[in-house]
Amino acid sequence: MAQGKKLVIVESPTKMRSIQGYLGDGYEVLSSVGHIRDLADKKDIPAADKQAYGKYSIDVDHDFDPYYVVSDRKTKTVAELKRALKTADELLLATDEDREGEAIAWHLLETLKPKVPVKRMVFHEITKDAIQAAVGRTRDLDLALVDAQETRRILDRLYGWDVSPVLWYKVKSGLSAGRVQSAATRMIVDRERERMAFTSAEYWDVEAQASATGQSFGVRLVRVDGGQLARGTDFDDTGKLKKAVVVLTEAEVMALAAAVNDAGAATVSKVEAKPGTRSPYAPFTTSTMQQEAGRKLSMSAKQAMSVAQRLYEKGYITYMRTDSVALSTQAIQAARSQAVALYGDSAVPLKPRVYKSKSKNAQEAHEAIRPSGENFRTPASLSSQLDREEQRLYDLIWKRTVASQMSDAKYETTTVTLESDADGKRLEFTASGTVYTFKGFLEAYEEGRDEKRNAQDSAENQSLPAVAVGDELAMADAEAKGHRTTPKPRYTEASLVKALEEHGIGRPSTFASIIGTVIDRGYASKRGQALVPTWLAFSVVRLLEQHFADLIDYDFTAALEDDLDAIARGEQNRNEWLRSFYFGSDAHVGLRQVVDNLGEIDARALNSTRITDTATLRFGKYGPYLEVVDPANPDAKPRIVNVPEDLAPDELTPAKAQELVDAPVAGDRVLGENPENGKIVVVKDGRFGPYVQENDPVSDEDEVDTETGEVVEAAPKKKSAKKKEAAPKPRTASLFRSMSVETIDLETALQLLSLPRVVGKDPESGDEITAQNGRYGPYLKKGADSRSLESESQIFDVTLEQALAIYAQPKYGAGSRRASSALKEFEADPVSGKPIRIRDGRFGAYVTDGETNVTIPRGQTPEDVTFEIAVQMLADKRAKGPAPKRGAKKTTAKKAPAKKPAAKKAPAKKALTDDQKAAARSEAAKKAAATRKANAIAKADAARKAKAGS
């Protein structure tokens, strides 16, 4: 680099290329590709520092001093940055203007140790004007923001590393707890508990068609003899009535409907018309953008943030991590101008709308998410520059921003009340209709809505005819309508984000990763858009509620967030706050005190939920199951009943549990005898899918009833003192996806057991070519070279000639086959220096440079992925990739710490509990008995056939 250039460091390679073009030759722009260092793993801490830093990589006795290391995957990046810095005369740290961006800048400063002037460059959109303006208004590093981010990181390490091991020992290995993650999991579980406690109630009403001047409209019965009929909103969250209302039976409503039809008329008793206005919604914050992307575009929070990141880095929108709803003067003028151009002069009010953020943290990015620049580009004008997901999200952001500056919508709602005498009762019906007299902002945008309870009570909007009090209207088509109350809907990602924000838990920029972690840890799964908690989540939340009540309390978690905001504003001291949280204070029992005084935790009770008097749901090593006690013999060993994986907790009612208990036990189906070796072939439905297996014939010592096939097992032999050699494992083969347990026959099963099939020999190399089925589908194998087949049927059908033709094609490139081909190729990745390819894998298309793989998000196609997108996807994956296996290098030397007592060792991991062992033994015994019975039946069938033949 030429002498005198200024070095600008940003986080992302995509952003790097855009900014370089705006700044010109006097600057060199490089990327840190996210964070360059983080808290060390225990194994990466030198022996001399183990005593002080060994437990958390934090010296809790000396101002919570963190021990940072540069990760192995960032050593090359750091070296490149240092080389560039040697010839620079100024360093501009241009990371994002939020806590995390400020912390990245600080870590760069600590690691690079520049000897030239350092300035902090900040911007909220990547446009030429914004970038050039940012160079002229640099500032110093905001150490309060750095303290807030560092405190958050230390807090999360202390929380996770102290609480997670308790989950490993008492619930299941591999679990994790987190300050916000655990609160979010509890929200999902609490909602399911409400659904489980809910008792559905039935209520009835009458709907009919009233008509006047030839126009008919729908009406609904609301009162009988002055008494108000029950509605869904009259029932509380448990399904019980909240107030005195009339609850009619089906028979009563049927009689009323018939009487209304017989009467055939009703009189208008009241007409009310009320004007109203609706104001536009504020521009997007991170949270509201995630919610709307979920409701309208079916994007997960993570996907929405990923797409928004790309739009920001390409310069199409402003910074997408913000709590602010404010717009700059430039943006307000751009939105108003576009609204007038599209919808006319009346589309905007006389004065611009000004939105104020409720966030107390003034240090975050200061503008809402909006299209970038002083003149907004329309979605249509960008159709050739954006991929499908980017286009959809940009369209949403553009509409929301323009609508936010538009006029109020004006409407009038008319409610008509009709009275009718039927069956000796005075009946009142109502109907409502809303007419918009001025649509205003609704011309551009209307916010989506989350699923709500009792939606059936809201009459559809309809047009009402002009009627007056005293008018007699015809009534017809009256019919009884039954309704059932419903529990609160499960959270979706959108509604969970909204709930987290309303409770003040977490930051909007972290919601996507929080929800992702909850799903990845197995605490919840998605059913459509709904988040369904697992029984594992119930066990985890139960433990945290019983032993870490403060840490999972919503108000306490929100208070932590307020404290972190106070640190970011410079109002709270980082070290004092951490000392109070960890060691305790007058107002709070410290985390250390809680962990050191847990006492005994009953793992069996923790993982148990009573369903009925005889059936208890337990969570074991292999998932949930029912433990059923025989009421006639309560001391006998309980029976184990599997619970279907797709059964939601609120669906495991006592009736459903009894249905599972009473269901016949499905045994293995015998297909017949293998004529080559005399073994019995059975088909099974195993934990990892259906498969066929060969079993030894039934023992001669077992007695078999030739008429029924029933097996009477011989008495077990005494075990020999001499150790026997392990019996060979039975031959097995998985069923193809096109096959089923119910329809597979012996011939097909024998074909599967014969795999791999020898196709022939390569005439050039002499290597044998085989066709077989593997984890990622059907394939050919020749030595160490494998090629994918297009379908499972080819395993049995492919000829040698066809196989040789497949091998004649290049393994990578345009001519290769589906699973081994590069669907698309780009130039070398700037980090790894290796070509980037898009390939098709087991879980769909993915981007790879040969070292890092990242799956293309759902909703995107390989055609949508450009070189810039591919580079960013790989960079993001590296930034959050797996922990390095080799020792990491320390960037700063640490002074010898003060002596302190040796850290208390974590308790040894416990073996399986007695009930888990019993369950495993019971399952093994059932399987063995089923196999013996199947073999005996097969032998009995053979005996009957032989007898019939003779």
Short mmCIF file of N, CA and C in Angstrom, two decimals, residues 436-543:
data_model
loop_
_atom_site.label_atom_id
_atom_site.label_comp_id
_atom_site.label_asym_id
_atom_site.label_seq_id
_atom_site.Cartn_x
_atom_site.Cartn_y
_atom_site.Cartn_z
N TYR A 436 -64.88 3.07 4.80
CA TYR A 436 -63.79 4.04 4.82
C TYR A 436 -64.15 5.20 3.90
N THR A 437 -64.21 6.39 4.49
CA THR A 437 -64.49 7.59 3.70
C THR A 437 -63.21 8.17 3.10
N PHE A 438 -62.06 7.83 3.69
CA PHE A 438 -60.75 8.25 3.17
C PHE A 438 -59.72 7.21 3.62
N LYS A 439 -59.08 6.55 2.68
CA LYS A 439 -58.19 5.43 3.04
C LYS A 439 -56.83 5.89 3.56
N GLY A 440 -56.37 7.06 3.17
CA GLY A 440 -55.11 7.58 3.72
C GLY A 440 -53.96 6.60 3.56
N PHE A 441 -53.27 6.33 4.67
CA PHE A 441 -52.08 5.47 4.64
C PHE A 441 -52.40 4.04 4.21
N LEU A 442 -53.67 3.63 4.35
CA LEU A 442 -54.04 2.26 3.97
C LEU A 442 -53.90 2.03 2.47
N GLU A 443 -53.78 3.10 1.70
CA GLU A 443 -53.51 2.95 0.27
C GLU A 443 -52.16 2.26 0.07
N ALA A 444 -51.24 2.48 1.01
CA ALA A 444 -49.87 1.96 0.85
C ALA A 444 -49.61 0.72 1.70
N TYR A 445 -50.20 0.67 2.90
CA TYR A 445 -49.74 -0.39 3.81
C TYR A 445 -50.71 -0.61 4.95
N GLU A 446 -50.90 -1.89 5.31
CA GLU A 446 -51.65 -2.24 6.52
C GLU A 446 -50.89 -3.33 7.25
N GLU A 447 -50.71 -3.15 8.55
CA GLU A 447 -49.91 -4.08 9.33
C GLU A 447 -50.61 -5.42 9.48
N GLY A 448 -49.82 -6.50 9.46
CA GLY A 448 -50.36 -7.83 9.68
C GLY A 448 -50.74 -8.02 11.14
N ARG A 449 -51.50 -9.07 11.40
CA ARG A 449 -51.96 -9.32 12.77
C ARG A 449 -51.65 -10.74 13.18
N ASP A 450 -51.33 -10.91 14.47
CA ASP A 450 -51.10 -12.23 15.01
C ASP A 450 -52.44 -12.93 15.26
N GLU A 451 -52.39 -14.24 15.35
CA GLU A 451 -53.60 -15.01 15.63
C GLU A 451 -54.16 -14.61 17.00
N LYS A 452 -55.47 -14.42 17.04
CA LYS A 452 -56.11 -14.02 18.29
C LYS A 452 -57.23 -14.98 18.64
N ARG A 453 -57.49 -15.07 19.95
CA ARG A 453 -58.59 -15.91 20.41
C ARG A 453 -59.93 -15.26 20.08
N ASN A 454 -60.96 -16.10 20.01
CA ASN A 454 -62.34 -15.66 19.85
C ASN A 454 -62.56 -14.82 18.59
N ALA A 455 -61.76 -15.13 17.56
CA ALA A 455 -61.92 -14.39 16.31
C ALA A 455 -63.31 -14.64 15.72
N GLN A 456 -63.92 -15.76 16.12
CA GLN A 456 -65.24 -16.08 15.57
C GLN A 456 -66.31 -15.10 16.05
N ASP A 457 -66.03 -14.33 17.11
CA ASP A 457 -67.01 -13.38 17.61
C ASP A 457 -67.05 -12.10 16.79
N SER A 458 -66.02 -11.88 16.00
CA SER A 458 -65.95 -10.64 15.21
C SER A 458 -66.66 -10.86 13.88
N ALA A 459 -67.73 -10.13 13.68
CA ALA A 459 -68.47 -10.27 12.43
C ALA A 459 -67.65 -9.70 11.28
N GLU A 460 -67.75 -10.34 10.14
CA GLU A 460 -67.03 -9.85 8.98
C GLU A 460 -67.58 -8.48 8.59
N ASN A 461 -66.65 -7.63 8.11
CA ASN A 461 -67.07 -6.30 7.69
C ASN A 461 -68.03 -6.42 6.49
N GLN A 462 -69.12 -5.69 6.55
CA GLN A 462 -70.11 -5.80 5.49
C GLN A 462 -70.75 -4.44 5.23
N SER A 463 -71.33 -4.34 4.08
CA SER A 463 -72.01 -3.10 3.70
C SER A 463 -73.46 -3.18 4.15
N LEU A 464 -73.92 -2.17 4.89
CA LEU A 464 -75.29 -2.16 5.39
C LEU A 464 -76.15 -1.20 4.58
N PRO A 465 -77.40 -1.55 4.34
CA PRO A 465 -78.30 -0.62 3.64
C PRO A 465 -78.73 0.52 4.56
N ALA A 466 -79.24 1.57 3.97
CA ALA A 466 -79.74 2.69 4.78
C ALA A 466 -81.07 2.29 5.40
N VAL A 467 -81.12 2.26 6.74
CA VAL A 467 -82.36 1.91 7.46
C VAL A 467 -82.58 2.94 8.56
N ALA A 468 -83.81 2.99 9.05
CA ALA A 468 -84.17 3.94 10.10
C ALA A 468 -84.91 3.20 11.20
N VAL A 469 -84.89 3.77 12.39
CA VAL A 469 -85.59 3.17 13.53
C VAL A 469 -87.07 3.04 13.18
N GLY A 470 -87.63 1.89 13.41
CA GLY A 470 -89.03 1.61 13.12
C GLY A 470 -89.24 0.84 11.84
N ASP A 471 -88.20 0.77 10.99
CA ASP A 471 -88.34 0.01 9.74
C ASP A 471 -88.50 -1.47 10.06
N GLU A 472 -89.39 -2.09 9.30
CA GLU A 472 -89.57 -3.54 9.45
C GLU A 472 -88.79 -4.24 8.34
N LEU A 473 -87.92 -5.18 8.74
CA LEU A 473 -87.07 -5.89 7.79
C LEU A 473 -87.47 -7.36 7.76
N ALA A 474 -87.30 -7.96 6.60
CA ALA A 474 -87.57 -9.40 6.48
C ALA A 474 -86.43 -10.17 7.11
N MET A 475 -86.76 -11.28 7.77
CA MET A 475 -85.76 -12.16 8.41
C MET A 475 -85.92 -13.55 7.84
N ALA A 476 -84.80 -14.14 7.42
CA ALA A 476 -84.85 -15.49 6.85
C ALA A 476 -83.53 -16.21 7.11
N ASP A 477 -83.53 -17.51 6.80
CA ASP A 477 -82.33 -18.34 6.89
C ASP A 477 -81.69 -18.32 8.28
N ALA A 478 -82.53 -18.20 9.32
CA ALA A 478 -81.99 -18.25 10.68
C ALA A 478 -81.52 -19.67 10.98
N GLU A 479 -80.34 -19.79 11.55
CA GLU A 479 -79.84 -21.11 11.91
C GLU A 479 -79.01 -21.02 13.18
N ALA A 480 -79.02 -22.13 13.93
CA ALA A 480 -78.27 -22.20 15.18
C ALA A 480 -76.78 -22.35 14.86
N LYS A 481 -75.94 -21.62 15.59
CA LYS A 481 -74.49 -21.68 15.41
C LYS A 481 -73.84 -22.01 16.75
N GLY A 482 -73.10 -23.11 16.74
CA GLY A 482 -72.39 -23.51 17.95
C GLY A 482 -70.93 -23.07 17.89
N HIS A 483 -70.37 -22.69 19.03
CA HIS A 483 -68.98 -22.25 19.11
C HIS A 483 -68.32 -22.91 20.31
N ARG A 484 -67.02 -23.08 20.22
CA ARG A 484 -66.25 -23.57 21.36
C ARG A 484 -65.15 -22.58 21.66
N THR A 485 -64.94 -22.33 22.94
CA THR A 485 -63.86 -21.42 23.32
C THR A 485 -62.52 -22.11 23.06
N THR A 486 -61.53 -21.30 22.77
CA THR A 486 -60.20 -21.83 22.46
C THR A 486 -59.17 -21.23 23.41
N PRO A 487 -58.10 -21.97 23.68
CA PRO A 487 -57.05 -21.42 24.54
C PRO A 487 -56.24 -20.37 23.79
N LYS A 488 -55.36 -19.70 24.49
CA LYS A 488 -54.49 -18.74 23.83
C LYS A 488 -53.67 -19.45 22.75
N PRO A 489 -53.48 -18.83 21.62
CA PRO A 489 -52.66 -19.47 20.58
C PRO A 489 -51.21 -19.58 21.02
N ARG A 490 -50.52 -20.57 20.51
CA ARG A 490 -49.09 -20.70 20.81
C ARG A 490 -48.34 -19.51 20.22
N TYR A 491 -47.19 -19.25 20.77
CA TYR A 491 -46.36 -18.19 20.22
C TYR A 491 -45.87 -18.58 18.82
N THR A 492 -45.84 -17.62 17.95
CA THR A 492 -45.07 -17.74 16.72
C THR A 492 -43.78 -16.95 16.96
N GLU A 493 -42.86 -17.01 16.01
CA GLU A 493 -41.65 -16.21 16.18
C GLU A 493 -42.01 -14.73 16.29
N ALA A 494 -42.97 -14.30 15.47
CA ALA A 494 -43.37 -12.89 15.49
C ALA A 494 -43.97 -12.49 16.83
N SER A 495 -44.90 -13.30 17.34
CA SER A 495 -45.55 -12.93 18.60
C SER A 495 -44.61 -13.11 19.79
N LEU A 496 -43.63 -14.03 19.70
CA LEU A 496 -42.66 -14.18 20.77
C LEU A 496 -41.72 -12.97 20.81
N VAL A 497 -41.31 -12.52 19.64
CA VAL A 497 -40.49 -11.30 19.58
C VAL A 497 -41.24 -10.14 20.22
N LYS A 498 -42.52 -10.02 19.90
CA LYS A 498 -43.33 -8.95 20.48
C LYS A 498 -43.42 -9.08 22.00
N ALA A 499 -43.62 -10.31 22.48
CA ALA A 499 -43.73 -10.53 23.93
C ALA A 499 -42.42 -10.24 24.64
N LEU A 500 -41.31 -10.65 24.05
CA LEU A 500 -39.99 -10.37 24.65
C LEU A 500 -39.77 -8.87 24.75
N GLU A 501 -40.14 -8.16 23.69
CA GLU A 501 -39.95 -6.71 23.71
C GLU A 501 -40.87 -6.06 24.73
N GLU A 502 -42.11 -6.51 24.83
CA GLU A 502 -43.05 -5.94 25.79
C GLU A 502 -42.58 -6.17 27.23
N HIS A 503 -41.96 -7.33 27.48
CA HIS A 503 -41.44 -7.62 28.81
C HIS A 503 -40.10 -6.93 29.07
N GLY A 504 -39.49 -6.37 28.02
CA GLY A 504 -38.18 -5.74 28.19
C GLY A 504 -37.06 -6.74 28.34
N ILE A 505 -37.22 -7.92 27.75
CA ILE A 505 -36.22 -8.98 27.87
C ILE A 505 -35.39 -9.04 26.60
N GLY A 506 -34.07 -8.94 26.73
CA GLY A 506 -33.19 -9.04 25.58
C GLY A 506 -33.22 -7.78 24.74
N ARG A 507 -32.38 -7.79 23.71
CA ARG A 507 -32.35 -6.69 22.76
C ARG A 507 -32.92 -7.18 21.43
N PRO A 508 -33.64 -6.33 20.69
CA PRO A 508 -34.19 -6.77 19.40
C PRO A 508 -33.15 -7.38 18.48
N SER A 509 -31.92 -6.88 18.53
CA SER A 509 -30.88 -7.41 17.65
C SER A 509 -30.50 -8.85 18.01
N THR A 510 -30.85 -9.29 19.22
CA THR A 510 -30.49 -10.65 19.64
C THR A 510 -31.66 -11.63 19.56
N PHE A 511 -32.87 -11.15 19.27
CA PHE A 511 -34.04 -12.02 19.28
C PHE A 511 -33.89 -13.19 18.31
N ALA A 512 -33.34 -12.91 17.13
CA ALA A 512 -33.22 -13.97 16.12
C ALA A 512 -32.34 -15.10 16.63
N SER A 513 -31.19 -14.76 17.23
CA SER A 513 -30.28 -15.81 17.71
C SER A 513 -30.87 -16.52 18.93
N ILE A 514 -31.63 -15.79 19.74
CA ILE A 514 -32.27 -16.41 20.92
C ILE A 514 -33.25 -17.49 20.48
N ILE A 515 -34.14 -17.14 19.55
CA ILE A 515 -35.15 -18.11 19.09
C ILE A 515 -34.46 -19.27 18.38
N GLY A 516 -33.42 -18.97 17.61
CA GLY A 516 -32.66 -20.04 16.96
C GLY A 516 -32.07 -21.01 17.95
N THR A 517 -31.53 -20.50 19.05
CA THR A 517 -30.94 -21.36 20.08
C THR A 517 -32.01 -22.21 20.76
N VAL A 518 -33.16 -21.61 21.04
CA VAL A 518 -34.25 -22.36 21.68
C VAL A 518 -34.66 -23.56 20.82
N ILE A 519 -34.73 -23.35 19.51
CA ILE A 519 -35.10 -24.45 18.60
C ILE A 519 -33.96 -25.45 18.46
N ASP A 520 -32.73 -24.95 18.31
CA ASP A 520 -31.58 -25.83 18.12
C ASP A 520 -31.33 -26.72 19.34
N ARG A 521 -31.62 -26.23 20.53
CA ARG A 521 -31.40 -27.02 21.75
C ARG A 521 -32.51 -28.04 21.97
N GLY A 522 -33.53 -28.02 21.13
CA GLY A 522 -34.61 -28.98 21.28
C GLY A 522 -35.65 -28.57 22.29
N TYR A 523 -35.69 -27.28 22.67
CA TYR A 523 -36.68 -26.82 23.63
C TYR A 523 -38.03 -26.53 22.97
N ALA A 524 -38.01 -26.33 21.67
CA ALA A 524 -39.25 -26.07 20.93
C ALA A 524 -39.06 -26.51 19.49
N SER A 525 -40.18 -26.83 18.85
CA SER A 525 -40.16 -27.15 17.42
C SER A 525 -41.25 -26.33 16.75
N LYS A 526 -41.16 -26.20 15.44
CA LYS A 526 -42.14 -25.39 14.72
C LYS A 526 -43.19 -26.29 14.09
N ARG A 527 -44.45 -25.97 14.35
CA ARG A 527 -45.58 -26.63 13.70
C ARG A 527 -46.28 -25.55 12.90
N GLY A 528 -45.99 -25.50 11.59
CA GLY A 528 -46.40 -24.36 10.82
C GLY A 528 -45.59 -23.17 11.31
N GLN A 529 -46.27 -22.12 11.74
CA GLN A 529 -45.58 -20.96 12.31
C GLN A 529 -45.50 -21.02 13.83
N ALA A 530 -46.25 -21.93 14.45
CA ALA A 530 -46.33 -21.98 15.91
C ALA A 530 -45.10 -22.65 16.51
N LEU A 531 -44.68 -22.15 17.68
CA LEU A 531 -43.57 -22.74 18.44
C LEU A 531 -44.16 -23.67 19.50
N VAL A 532 -43.91 -24.95 19.34
CA VAL A 532 -44.46 -25.96 20.26
C VAL A 532 -43.35 -26.42 21.20
N PRO A 533 -43.51 -26.24 22.51
CA PRO A 533 -42.46 -26.68 23.44
C PRO A 533 -42.39 -28.19 23.52
N THR A 534 -41.22 -28.70 23.82
CA THR A 534 -41.03 -30.13 24.02
C THR A 534 -41.10 -30.45 25.50
N TRP A 535 -41.22 -31.74 25.80
CA TRP A 535 -41.21 -32.13 27.22
C TRP A 535 -39.84 -31.85 27.84
N LEU A 536 -38.81 -31.84 27.03
CA LEU A 536 -37.48 -31.46 27.52
C LEU A 536 -37.51 -30.04 28.07
N ALA A 537 -38.18 -29.14 27.36
CA ALA A 537 -38.29 -27.75 27.83
C ALA A 537 -39.03 -27.69 29.16
N PHE A 538 -40.05 -28.52 29.34
CA PHE A 538 -40.77 -28.55 30.62
C PHE A 538 -39.83 -28.92 31.76
N SER A 539 -38.98 -29.92 31.55
CA SER A 539 -38.03 -30.34 32.59
C SER A 539 -37.04 -29.23 32.89
N VAL A 540 -36.52 -28.59 31.85
CA VAL A 540 -35.54 -27.52 32.03
C VAL A 540 -36.16 -26.35 32.79
N VAL A 541 -37.34 -25.92 32.38
CA VAL A 541 -37.99 -24.77 33.03
C VAL A 541 -38.35 -25.11 34.47
N ARG A 542 -38.78 -26.34 34.70
CA ARG A 542 -39.12 -26.75 36.07
C ARG A 542 -37.90 -26.67 36.98
N LEU A 543 -36.76 -27.12 36.50
CA LEU A 543 -35.53 -27.04 37.30
C LEU A 543 -35.16 -25.59 37.58
#
